[in-house]
mmCIF file of C-alpha atoms and ligand atoms in Angstrom:
data_model
loop_
_atom_site.group_PDB
_atom_site.id
_atom_site.type_symbol
_atom_site.label_atom_id
_atom_site.label_comp_id
_atom_site.label_asym_id
_atom_site.label_seq_id
_atom_site.Cartn_x
_atom_site.Cartn_y
_atom_site.Cartn_z
ATOM 1 C CA MET A 17 -97.752 -78.924 -18.070
ATOM 2 C CA ASP A 18 -101.169 -77.973 -16.683
ATOM 3 C CA GLY A 19 -102.530 -74.470 -17.184
ATOM 4 C CA PRO A 20 -102.332 -71.596 -14.718
ATOM 5 C CA GLY A 21 -103.949 -72.198 -11.355
ATOM 6 C CA GLU A 22 -104.175 -75.954 -11.768
ATOM 7 C CA CYS A 23 -102.206 -78.271 -9.552
ATOM 8 C CA VAL A 24 -99.474 -79.921 -11.598
ATOM 9 C CA SER A 25 -98.903 -83.605 -11.003
ATOM 10 C CA MET A 26 -95.200 -82.902 -10.465
ATOM 11 C CA SER A 27 -94.460 -86.557 -10.923
ATOM 12 C CA ARG A 28 -90.970 -85.944 -12.290
ATOM 13 C CA ILE A 29 -88.785 -83.697 -10.177
ATOM 14 C CA ALA A 30 -85.190 -82.566 -10.720
ATOM 15 C CA PHE A 31 -83.353 -81.988 -7.435
ATOM 16 C CA ILE A 32 -80.025 -80.171 -7.696
ATOM 17 C CA GLY A 33 -77.851 -79.843 -4.580
ATOM 18 C CA LEU A 34 -77.899 -82.724 -2.116
ATOM 19 C CA GLY A 35 -76.075 -81.313 0.892
ATOM 20 C CA ASN A 36 -77.055 -81.292 4.549
ATOM 21 C CA MET A 37 -80.500 -79.962 3.609
ATOM 22 C CA GLY A 38 -81.035 -81.023 0.005
ATOM 23 C CA PHE A 39 -80.382 -84.690 0.652
ATOM 24 C CA PRO A 40 -83.105 -85.254 3.267
ATOM 25 C CA MET A 41 -85.531 -83.024 1.337
ATOM 26 C CA ALA A 42 -84.992 -85.003 -1.861
ATOM 27 C CA ALA A 43 -85.213 -88.276 0.072
ATOM 28 C CA ASN A 44 -88.653 -87.247 1.335
ATOM 29 C CA LEU A 45 -89.792 -86.646 -2.251
ATOM 30 C CA VAL A 46 -88.508 -90.084 -3.252
ATOM 31 C CA ARG A 47 -90.404 -91.623 -0.333
ATOM 32 C CA ALA A 48 -93.553 -89.721 -1.387
ATOM 33 C CA GLY A 49 -93.421 -91.542 -4.719
ATOM 34 C CA HIS A 50 -92.009 -88.911 -7.076
ATOM 35 C CA GLU A 51 -89.574 -89.752 -9.840
ATOM 36 C CA VAL A 52 -86.622 -87.715 -8.567
ATOM 37 C CA HIS A 53 -83.691 -87.048 -10.896
ATOM 38 C CA ALA A 54 -80.850 -85.898 -8.689
ATOM 39 C CA PHE A 55 -77.601 -84.052 -9.306
ATOM 40 C CA ASP A 56 -74.822 -82.865 -7.016
ATOM 41 C CA LEU A 57 -71.147 -82.115 -7.607
ATOM 42 C CA SER A 58 -70.488 -85.039 -5.252
ATOM 43 C CA VAL A 59 -71.060 -88.239 -7.213
ATOM 44 C CA GLU A 60 -70.928 -90.224 -3.968
ATOM 45 C CA THR A 61 -73.876 -88.235 -2.615
ATOM 46 C CA VAL A 62 -75.888 -88.759 -5.786
ATOM 47 C CA GLN A 63 -75.225 -92.502 -5.526
ATOM 48 C CA ARG A 64 -76.356 -92.478 -1.904
ATOM 49 C CA LEU A 65 -79.697 -90.951 -2.937
ATOM 50 C CA ALA A 66 -79.930 -93.363 -5.871
ATOM 51 C CA ALA A 67 -79.689 -96.171 -3.315
ATOM 52 C CA GLU A 68 -82.886 -94.751 -1.794
ATOM 53 C CA GLY A 69 -84.693 -94.819 -5.148
ATOM 54 C CA ALA A 70 -83.697 -91.617 -7.002
ATOM 55 C CA GLN A 71 -82.393 -91.515 -10.556
ATOM 56 C CA ALA A 72 -78.742 -90.375 -10.707
ATOM 57 C CA ALA A 73 -78.151 -87.549 -13.195
ATOM 58 C CA GLU A 74 -74.757 -86.575 -14.605
ATOM 59 C CA SER A 75 -75.428 -82.860 -14.985
ATOM 60 C CA PRO A 76 -77.985 -80.261 -13.874
ATOM 61 C CA ARG A 77 -79.401 -80.256 -17.380
ATOM 62 C CA ALA A 78 -79.708 -84.050 -17.480
ATOM 63 C CA ALA A 79 -81.618 -83.906 -14.213
ATOM 64 C CA ALA A 80 -83.911 -81.079 -15.372
ATOM 65 C CA GLU A 81 -84.743 -82.097 -18.943
ATOM 66 C CA GLY A 82 -88.253 -83.552 -19.019
ATOM 67 C CA ALA A 83 -88.988 -82.544 -15.426
ATOM 68 C CA ASP A 84 -92.250 -80.928 -14.267
ATOM 69 C CA LEU A 85 -90.428 -79.172 -11.460
ATOM 70 C CA VAL A 86 -86.796 -78.197 -10.809
ATOM 71 C CA ILE A 87 -85.677 -77.623 -7.218
ATOM 72 C CA THR A 88 -82.261 -76.152 -6.446
ATOM 73 C CA MET A 89 -80.690 -76.281 -2.966
ATOM 74 C CA VAL A 90 -77.106 -75.086 -3.299
ATOM 75 C CA PRO A 91 -74.806 -72.973 -1.109
ATOM 76 C CA ASN A 92 -75.128 -69.418 -2.422
ATOM 77 C CA GLY A 93 -76.361 -66.943 -5.020
ATOM 78 C CA LYS A 94 -73.368 -67.310 -7.309
ATOM 79 C CA VAL A 95 -73.934 -71.060 -7.641
ATOM 80 C CA VAL A 96 -77.666 -70.498 -8.213
ATOM 81 C CA ALA A 97 -76.995 -67.869 -10.908
ATOM 82 C CA ASP A 98 -74.404 -70.121 -12.593
ATOM 83 C CA LEU A 99 -76.933 -72.971 -12.699
ATOM 84 C CA TYR A 100 -79.714 -70.951 -14.324
ATOM 85 C CA LEU A 101 -78.065 -68.136 -16.310
ATOM 86 C CA GLY A 102 -75.540 -67.923 -19.145
ATOM 87 C CA ALA A 103 -75.195 -69.813 -22.399
ATOM 88 C CA GLU A 104 -74.863 -73.162 -20.585
ATOM 89 C CA GLY A 105 -77.443 -72.408 -17.902
ATOM 90 C CA LEU A 106 -80.804 -74.111 -17.511
ATOM 91 C CA LEU A 107 -82.809 -71.125 -18.827
ATOM 92 C CA ALA A 108 -80.948 -71.212 -22.138
ATOM 93 C CA THR A 109 -80.657 -74.959 -22.592
ATOM 94 C CA LEU A 110 -83.845 -76.656 -21.361
ATOM 95 C CA GLN A 111 -86.315 -77.728 -24.047
ATOM 96 C CA GLY A 112 -89.224 -78.102 -21.628
ATOM 97 C CA ARG A 113 -90.620 -75.427 -19.300
ATOM 98 C CA PRO A 114 -90.640 -76.894 -15.781
ATOM 99 C CA LEU A 115 -91.589 -74.740 -12.813
ATOM 100 C CA LEU A 116 -88.364 -73.533 -11.151
ATOM 101 C CA VAL A 117 -88.081 -73.356 -7.365
ATOM 102 C CA ASP A 118 -84.887 -72.208 -5.690
ATOM 103 C CA CYS A 119 -84.756 -73.181 -2.009
ATOM 104 C CA SER A 120 -81.201 -71.920 -1.379
ATOM 105 C CA THR A 121 -80.685 -68.820 0.753
ATOM 106 C CA ILE A 122 -79.575 -65.993 -1.543
ATOM 107 C CA ALA A 123 -79.945 -62.197 -1.768
ATOM 108 C CA PRO A 124 -83.487 -60.970 -2.519
ATOM 109 C CA GLU A 125 -82.093 -58.913 -5.435
ATOM 110 C CA THR A 126 -80.480 -62.011 -6.951
ATOM 111 C CA ALA A 127 -83.787 -63.875 -6.640
ATOM 112 C CA ARG A 128 -85.601 -61.032 -8.401
ATOM 113 C CA THR A 129 -82.996 -60.887 -11.201
ATOM 114 C CA LEU A 130 -83.281 -64.648 -11.712
ATOM 115 C CA ALA A 131 -87.074 -64.602 -11.724
ATOM 116 C CA ALA A 132 -87.114 -61.806 -14.320
ATOM 117 C CA ALA A 133 -84.672 -63.720 -16.546
ATOM 118 C CA ALA A 134 -86.756 -66.875 -16.082
ATOM 119 C CA GLN A 135 -89.957 -65.084 -17.019
ATOM 120 C CA GLU A 136 -88.314 -63.686 -20.140
ATOM 121 C CA ALA A 137 -87.294 -67.220 -21.125
ATOM 122 C CA GLY A 138 -90.840 -68.504 -20.523
ATOM 123 C CA PHE A 139 -90.407 -70.113 -17.071
ATOM 124 C CA ALA A 140 -92.229 -69.414 -13.823
ATOM 125 C CA MET A 141 -89.837 -69.198 -10.867
ATOM 126 C CA LEU A 142 -90.260 -69.036 -7.110
ATOM 127 C CA ASP A 143 -87.801 -68.302 -4.329
ATOM 128 C CA ALA A 144 -88.669 -70.716 -1.526
ATOM 129 C CA PRO A 145 -85.929 -70.659 1.120
ATOM 130 C CA VAL A 146 -86.443 -72.889 4.127
ATOM 131 C CA SER A 147 -86.012 -72.814 7.866
ATOM 132 C CA GLY A 148 -85.800 -75.548 10.464
ATOM 133 C CA GLY A 149 -82.397 -77.119 9.917
ATOM 134 C CA VAL A 150 -81.435 -80.680 9.158
ATOM 135 C CA LEU A 151 -83.674 -82.277 11.791
ATOM 136 C CA ARG A 152 -86.802 -80.703 10.332
ATOM 137 C CA ALA A 153 -85.581 -81.417 6.809
ATOM 138 C CA ALA A 154 -85.374 -85.091 7.740
ATOM 139 C CA GLU A 155 -88.787 -85.037 9.450
ATOM 140 C CA GLY A 156 -90.375 -83.223 6.483
ATOM 141 C CA THR A 157 -91.461 -80.387 8.776
ATOM 142 C CA LEU A 158 -89.547 -77.436 7.296
ATOM 143 C CA SER A 159 -90.915 -73.916 6.981
ATOM 144 C CA PHE A 160 -90.981 -72.541 3.420
ATOM 145 C CA MET A 161 -91.167 -68.789 2.842
ATOM 146 C CA VAL A 162 -92.138 -68.247 -0.746
ATOM 147 C CA GLY A 163 -91.713 -65.333 -3.143
ATOM 148 C CA GLY A 164 -93.424 -65.259 -6.535
ATOM 149 C CA THR A 165 -96.937 -65.521 -7.894
ATOM 150 C CA GLU A 166 -99.747 -67.165 -5.916
ATOM 151 C CA ASP A 167 -100.522 -69.192 -8.995
ATOM 152 C CA ALA A 168 -97.053 -70.754 -9.162
ATOM 153 C CA LEU A 169 -97.139 -71.439 -5.411
ATOM 154 C CA ALA A 170 -100.531 -73.144 -5.726
ATOM 155 C CA ARG A 171 -99.063 -75.462 -8.347
ATOM 156 C CA VAL A 172 -96.074 -76.507 -6.244
ATOM 157 C CA ARG A 173 -97.675 -76.436 -2.789
ATOM 158 C CA PRO A 174 -98.510 -80.171 -2.684
ATOM 159 C CA VAL A 175 -94.837 -80.972 -3.294
ATOM 160 C CA LEU A 176 -93.618 -78.467 -0.711
ATOM 161 C CA GLU A 177 -96.036 -80.042 1.767
ATOM 162 C CA GLN A 178 -94.147 -83.306 1.374
ATOM 163 C CA MET A 179 -91.017 -81.560 2.696
ATOM 164 C CA GLY A 180 -92.506 -79.004 5.042
ATOM 165 C CA ARG A 181 -95.347 -78.183 7.392
ATOM 166 C CA PHE A 182 -95.528 -74.389 7.235
ATOM 167 C CA ILE A 183 -95.693 -72.909 3.738
ATOM 168 C CA VAL A 184 -96.331 -69.192 3.547
ATOM 169 C CA HIS A 185 -96.593 -66.817 0.618
ATOM 170 C CA ALA A 186 -94.361 -63.885 1.604
ATOM 171 C CA GLY A 187 -95.059 -61.755 -1.498
ATOM 172 C CA GLY A 188 -93.605 -61.283 -4.972
ATOM 173 C CA ASN A 189 -90.260 -62.627 -6.177
ATOM 174 C CA GLY A 190 -87.519 -61.961 -3.624
ATOM 175 C CA ALA A 191 -89.959 -61.668 -0.700
ATOM 176 C CA GLY A 192 -89.209 -65.213 0.449
ATOM 177 C CA GLN A 193 -85.507 -64.397 0.583
ATOM 178 C CA ALA A 194 -86.167 -61.114 2.404
ATOM 179 C CA ALA A 195 -88.112 -63.040 5.078
ATOM 180 C CA LYS A 196 -85.354 -65.639 5.251
ATOM 181 C CA ILE A 197 -82.521 -63.180 5.880
ATOM 182 C CA CYS A 198 -84.604 -61.487 8.597
ATOM 183 C CA ASN A 199 -85.178 -64.876 10.231
ATOM 184 C CA ASN A 200 -81.551 -65.936 10.018
ATOM 185 C CA MET A 201 -80.229 -62.714 11.467
ATOM 186 C CA LEU A 202 -82.557 -63.292 14.426
ATOM 187 C CA ALA A 203 -81.419 -66.940 14.657
ATOM 188 C CA ALA A 204 -77.764 -65.853 14.737
ATOM 189 C CA ILE A 205 -78.475 -63.370 17.525
ATOM 190 C CA ALA A 206 -80.613 -65.845 19.505
ATOM 191 C CA MET A 207 -78.038 -68.652 19.235
ATOM 192 C CA ALA A 208 -75.230 -66.369 20.420
ATOM 193 C CA GLY A 209 -77.412 -65.108 23.272
ATOM 194 C CA THR A 210 -78.295 -68.666 24.277
ATOM 195 C CA ALA A 211 -74.614 -69.668 24.276
ATOM 196 C CA GLU A 212 -73.743 -66.610 26.355
ATOM 197 C CA VAL A 213 -76.224 -67.371 29.130
ATOM 198 C CA MET A 214 -75.383 -71.098 29.143
ATOM 199 C CA GLU A 215 -71.787 -70.169 30.031
ATOM 200 C CA LEU A 216 -72.998 -67.685 32.645
ATOM 201 C CA GLY A 217 -75.170 -70.403 34.188
ATOM 202 C CA ALA A 218 -72.273 -72.868 34.236
ATOM 203 C CA ARG A 219 -70.093 -70.314 36.003
ATOM 204 C CA ASN A 220 -72.813 -70.067 38.636
ATOM 205 C CA GLY A 221 -72.637 -73.818 39.160
ATOM 206 C CA LEU A 222 -75.974 -74.513 37.474
ATOM 207 C CA ASP A 223 -76.513 -77.859 35.774
ATOM 208 C CA PRO A 224 -76.920 -77.005 32.034
ATOM 209 C CA ALA A 225 -79.879 -79.397 31.716
ATOM 210 C CA VAL A 226 -81.652 -77.870 34.730
ATOM 211 C CA LEU A 227 -80.998 -74.306 33.536
ATOM 212 C CA THR A 228 -82.323 -75.297 30.117
ATOM 213 C CA SER A 229 -85.502 -76.791 31.552
ATOM 214 C CA ILE A 230 -86.097 -73.605 33.550
ATOM 215 C CA MET A 231 -85.536 -71.254 30.610
ATOM 216 C CA GLN A 232 -87.611 -73.418 28.263
ATOM 217 C CA LYS A 233 -90.598 -72.600 30.467
ATOM 218 C CA SER A 234 -89.622 -68.969 31.127
ATOM 219 C CA SER A 235 -89.424 -65.744 29.165
ATOM 220 C CA GLY A 236 -86.033 -66.698 27.676
ATOM 221 C CA GLY A 237 -87.497 -69.806 26.026
ATOM 222 C CA ASN A 238 -86.536 -70.162 22.370
ATOM 223 C CA PHE A 239 -86.099 -72.590 19.468
ATOM 224 C CA PHE A 240 -82.450 -73.240 20.309
ATOM 225 C CA LEU A 241 -83.193 -74.328 23.875
ATOM 226 C CA GLU A 242 -85.872 -76.672 22.497
ATOM 227 C CA ARG A 243 -84.293 -78.075 19.336
ATOM 228 C CA TRP A 244 -80.713 -76.901 18.606
ATOM 229 C CA HIS A 245 -78.880 -76.502 21.873
ATOM 230 C CA PRO A 246 -75.389 -74.971 21.764
ATOM 231 C CA TRP A 247 -74.258 -76.649 25.005
ATOM 232 C CA PRO A 248 -73.168 -80.274 24.432
ATOM 233 C CA ASN A 249 -75.209 -83.198 25.751
ATOM 234 C CA VAL A 250 -78.303 -81.292 26.821
ATOM 235 C CA LEU A 251 -80.207 -82.377 23.696
ATOM 236 C CA PRO A 252 -78.699 -85.574 22.242
ATOM 237 C CA ASP A 253 -79.823 -84.797 18.670
ATOM 238 C CA SER A 254 -78.270 -81.327 18.569
ATOM 239 C CA PRO A 255 -75.041 -80.818 16.583
ATOM 240 C CA SER A 256 -73.321 -79.714 19.833
ATOM 241 C CA SER A 257 -73.736 -83.278 21.155
ATOM 242 C CA LYS A 258 -72.005 -84.605 18.031
ATOM 243 C CA GLY A 259 -68.856 -82.485 18.074
ATOM 244 C CA TYR A 260 -70.724 -79.612 16.386
ATOM 245 C CA ALA A 261 -71.033 -81.573 13.149
ATOM 246 C CA ALA A 262 -73.243 -79.489 10.802
ATOM 247 C CA GLY A 263 -76.148 -78.926 10.904
ATOM 248 C CA PHE A 264 -76.006 -75.471 9.507
ATOM 249 C CA GLN A 265 -72.430 -74.612 8.723
ATOM 250 C CA LEU A 266 -70.916 -71.562 10.373
ATOM 251 C CA ALA A 267 -69.751 -70.486 6.886
ATOM 252 C CA LEU A 268 -73.381 -70.474 5.676
ATOM 253 C CA MET A 269 -74.531 -68.457 8.682
ATOM 254 C CA LEU A 270 -71.790 -65.927 7.972
ATOM 255 C CA LYS A 271 -72.975 -65.773 4.362
ATOM 256 C CA ASP A 272 -76.543 -65.116 5.534
ATOM 257 C CA LEU A 273 -75.444 -62.439 8.002
ATOM 258 C CA GLY A 274 -73.561 -60.793 5.131
ATOM 259 C CA LEU A 275 -76.752 -60.856 3.034
ATOM 260 C CA ALA A 276 -78.813 -59.431 5.910
ATOM 261 C CA LEU A 277 -76.376 -56.627 6.711
ATOM 262 C CA ASP A 278 -75.884 -55.684 3.031
ATOM 263 C CA ASN A 279 -79.658 -55.540 2.774
ATOM 264 C CA ALA A 280 -79.961 -53.467 5.969
ATOM 265 C CA ARG A 281 -77.419 -50.966 4.623
ATOM 266 C CA ALA A 282 -79.240 -50.759 1.286
ATOM 267 C CA HIS A 283 -82.490 -49.978 3.120
ATOM 268 C CA GLY A 284 -80.939 -47.663 5.698
ATOM 269 C CA ALA A 285 -82.122 -49.979 8.490
ATOM 270 C CA ALA A 286 -80.141 -50.045 11.744
ATOM 271 C CA ALA A 287 -78.804 -53.523 12.598
ATOM 272 C CA PRO A 288 -76.329 -53.211 15.481
ATOM 273 C CA MET A 289 -77.237 -56.610 16.988
ATOM 274 C CA GLY A 290 -76.822 -58.300 13.619
ATOM 275 C CA ALA A 291 -73.444 -56.613 13.124
ATOM 276 C CA LEU A 292 -72.273 -57.756 16.556
ATOM 277 C CA ALA A 293 -73.421 -61.301 15.855
ATOM 278 C CA GLN A 294 -71.584 -61.204 12.511
ATOM 279 C CA ASN A 295 -68.377 -60.192 14.302
ATOM 280 C CA LEU A 296 -68.726 -62.955 16.912
ATOM 281 C CA TYR A 297 -69.277 -65.666 14.296
ATOM 282 C CA ALA A 298 -66.434 -64.261 12.143
ATOM 283 C CA LEU A 299 -64.113 -64.484 15.157
ATOM 284 C CA ARG A 300 -65.150 -68.090 15.804
ATOM 285 C CA SER A 301 -64.681 -68.981 12.141
ATOM 286 C CA LYS A 302 -60.970 -68.061 12.304
ATOM 287 C CA GLU A 303 -60.262 -71.312 14.148
ATOM 288 C CA GLU A 304 -59.054 -74.225 12.054
ATOM 289 C CA GLY A 305 -61.942 -76.263 10.662
ATOM 290 C CA ALA A 306 -64.577 -74.014 12.258
ATOM 291 C CA PRO A 307 -66.347 -72.791 9.058
ATOM 292 C CA ALA A 308 -67.593 -76.327 8.364
ATOM 293 C CA LEU A 309 -68.889 -76.817 11.927
ATOM 294 C CA ASP A 310 -72.475 -76.135 12.960
ATOM 295 C CA PHE A 311 -73.000 -72.465 13.842
ATOM 296 C CA SER A 312 -73.885 -73.484 17.425
ATOM 297 C CA CYS A 313 -70.091 -73.869 17.896
ATOM 298 C CA ILE A 314 -70.256 -70.164 18.844
ATOM 299 C CA GLN A 315 -70.646 -71.701 22.327
ATOM 300 C CA THR A 316 -66.922 -72.444 22.599
ATOM 301 C CA LEU A 317 -66.007 -68.813 21.926
ATOM 302 C CA TYR A 318 -67.515 -68.012 25.316
ATOM 303 C CA THR A 319 -66.201 -71.102 27.027
ATOM 304 C CA ARG A 320 -62.614 -70.666 25.877
ATOM 305 C CA ASN A 321 -62.288 -66.912 26.015
ATOM 306 C CA ALA A 322 -63.852 -66.466 29.419
HETATM 307 P P1 NAD B 27 -74.324 -77.859 1.994
HETATM 308 O O1 NAD B 27 -73.028 -77.143 1.779
HETATM 309 O O2 NAD B 27 -74.391 -78.968 2.979
HETATM 310 O O3 NAD B 27 -74.883 -78.422 0.595
HETATM 311 C C1 NAD B 27 -74.773 -77.767 -0.622
HETATM 312 C C2 NAD B 27 -74.679 -78.839 -1.698
HETATM 313 O O4 NAD B 27 -74.679 -78.195 -2.960
HETATM 314 C C3 NAD B 27 -73.405 -79.678 -1.604
HETATM 315 O O5 NAD B 27 -73.752 -81.043 -1.605
HETATM 316 C C4 NAD B 27 -72.627 -79.281 -2.851
HETATM 317 O O6 NAD B 27 -71.854 -80.357 -3.402
HETATM 318 C C5 NAD B 27 -73.767 -78.895 -3.780
HETATM 319 N N1 NAD B 27 -73.359 -78.037 -4.872
HETATM 320 C C6 NAD B 27 -72.539 -76.966 -4.855
HETATM 321 N N2 NAD B 27 -72.428 -76.426 -6.092
HETATM 322 C C7 NAD B 27 -73.226 -77.186 -6.905
HETATM 323 C C8 NAD B 27 -73.534 -77.158 -8.287
HETATM 324 N N3 NAD B 27 -73.005 -76.240 -9.099
HETATM 325 N N4 NAD B 27 -74.359 -78.097 -8.773
HETATM 326 C C9 NAD B 27 -74.903 -79.031 -7.966
HETATM 327 N N5 NAD B 27 -74.644 -79.127 -6.646
HETATM 328 C C10 NAD B 27 -73.816 -78.199 -6.117
HETATM 329 O O7 NAD B 27 -75.383 -76.725 2.357
HETATM 330 P P2 NAD B 27 -76.823 -76.918 3.053
HETATM 331 O O8 NAD B 27 -76.655 -76.805 4.520
HETATM 332 O O9 NAD B 27 -77.510 -78.079 2.460
HETATM 333 O O10 NAD B 27 -77.508 -75.545 2.593
HETATM 334 C C11 NAD B 27 -77.990 -75.352 1.268
HETATM 335 C C12 NAD B 27 -78.673 -74.008 1.211
HETATM 336 O O11 NAD B 27 -79.748 -73.981 2.151
HETATM 337 C C13 NAD B 27 -77.764 -72.821 1.565
HETATM 338 O O12 NAD B 27 -78.114 -71.714 0.783
HETATM 339 C C14 NAD B 27 -78.086 -72.583 3.022
HETATM 340 O O13 NAD B 27 -77.820 -71.237 3.387
HETATM 341 C C15 NAD B 27 -79.552 -72.937 3.078
HETATM 342 N N6 NAD B 27 -80.067 -73.422 4.361
HETATM 343 C C16 NAD B 27 -79.385 -74.319 5.124
HETATM 344 C C17 NAD B 27 -79.919 -74.749 6.334
HETATM 345 C C18 NAD B 27 -79.210 -75.729 7.249
HETATM 346 O O14 NAD B 27 -79.620 -75.883 8.407
HETATM 347 N N7 NAD B 27 -78.178 -76.419 6.786
HETATM 348 C C19 NAD B 27 -81.158 -74.270 6.771
HETATM 349 C C20 NAD B 27 -81.847 -73.389 5.944
HETATM 350 C C21 NAD B 27 -81.298 -72.972 4.754
#
């Protein structure tokens, strides 16, 4: 591997976790010409990426051995910790010393613990959670918020630029995750607020598409009105127009709200709007099958309960 500060060729990349986000991200790296060794618990998903030119790996270690860069994109902090730590984890078993980049959304404290363990084992590690959802993952226009050293970020930046458009150094290890949980708490609040006013508009006889076009150009304009509409059939590409197929699963949003509110409590920060949003999404998630739906399905809580 190249020395500090130099840009690593990153020709061989291990990609672990090929879900709604990981799959399109890894596919973009394949298309950019990298040798991507992919692993997911779902063999079918790995085969699907192999059909696009990736190498199928049978274990996380098989994917990561010999790699210049390891990217993980899995559901939560426990899965991330299990992958890296312990006697069977990557830190203990890898012969080489690839740069480690975790793009999952996890607690800032977990990211810091992992980075310290990685450093002790001789690895550089970054937390690099993403924002933008599946559409931006597919377009390669995600936002990356990165925690760790500037040197490690400089080495991986060219690869991140093949999956994203906005790559920002948030600070030391854990800072990327801190920025991410702030963003997602705001996203949860903004989505619920958007759903609430869409129902109010409908009750006033307004055409949802007309109301949307007005608010897009007014002070209520937001990302969800532009790209991720909770009301069905206003934006054809939004999960709401596809039966709320995720997207960003409601269960993952609830996980992120839990991370944000735990963090707020630990810092003594008031978060009443976040707590209310957490309660609304928790209520919606009680319905059969709801946790796997896109979090924009909060819309039907208003529609049904009104
Ligand atoms: P997902 O549930 O669709 O995908 C997770 C994938 O990880 C699945 O394919 C699963 O089989 C795999 N997996 C689980 N345990 C594994 C293990 N031990 N080894 C290998 N693979 C394993 O989730 P997602 O929507 O792709 O989200 C992934 C992460 O990104 C989460 O932390 C989420 O909070 C975050 N995120 C998601 C979005 C979004 O819009 N979906 C946006 C930003 C961030």
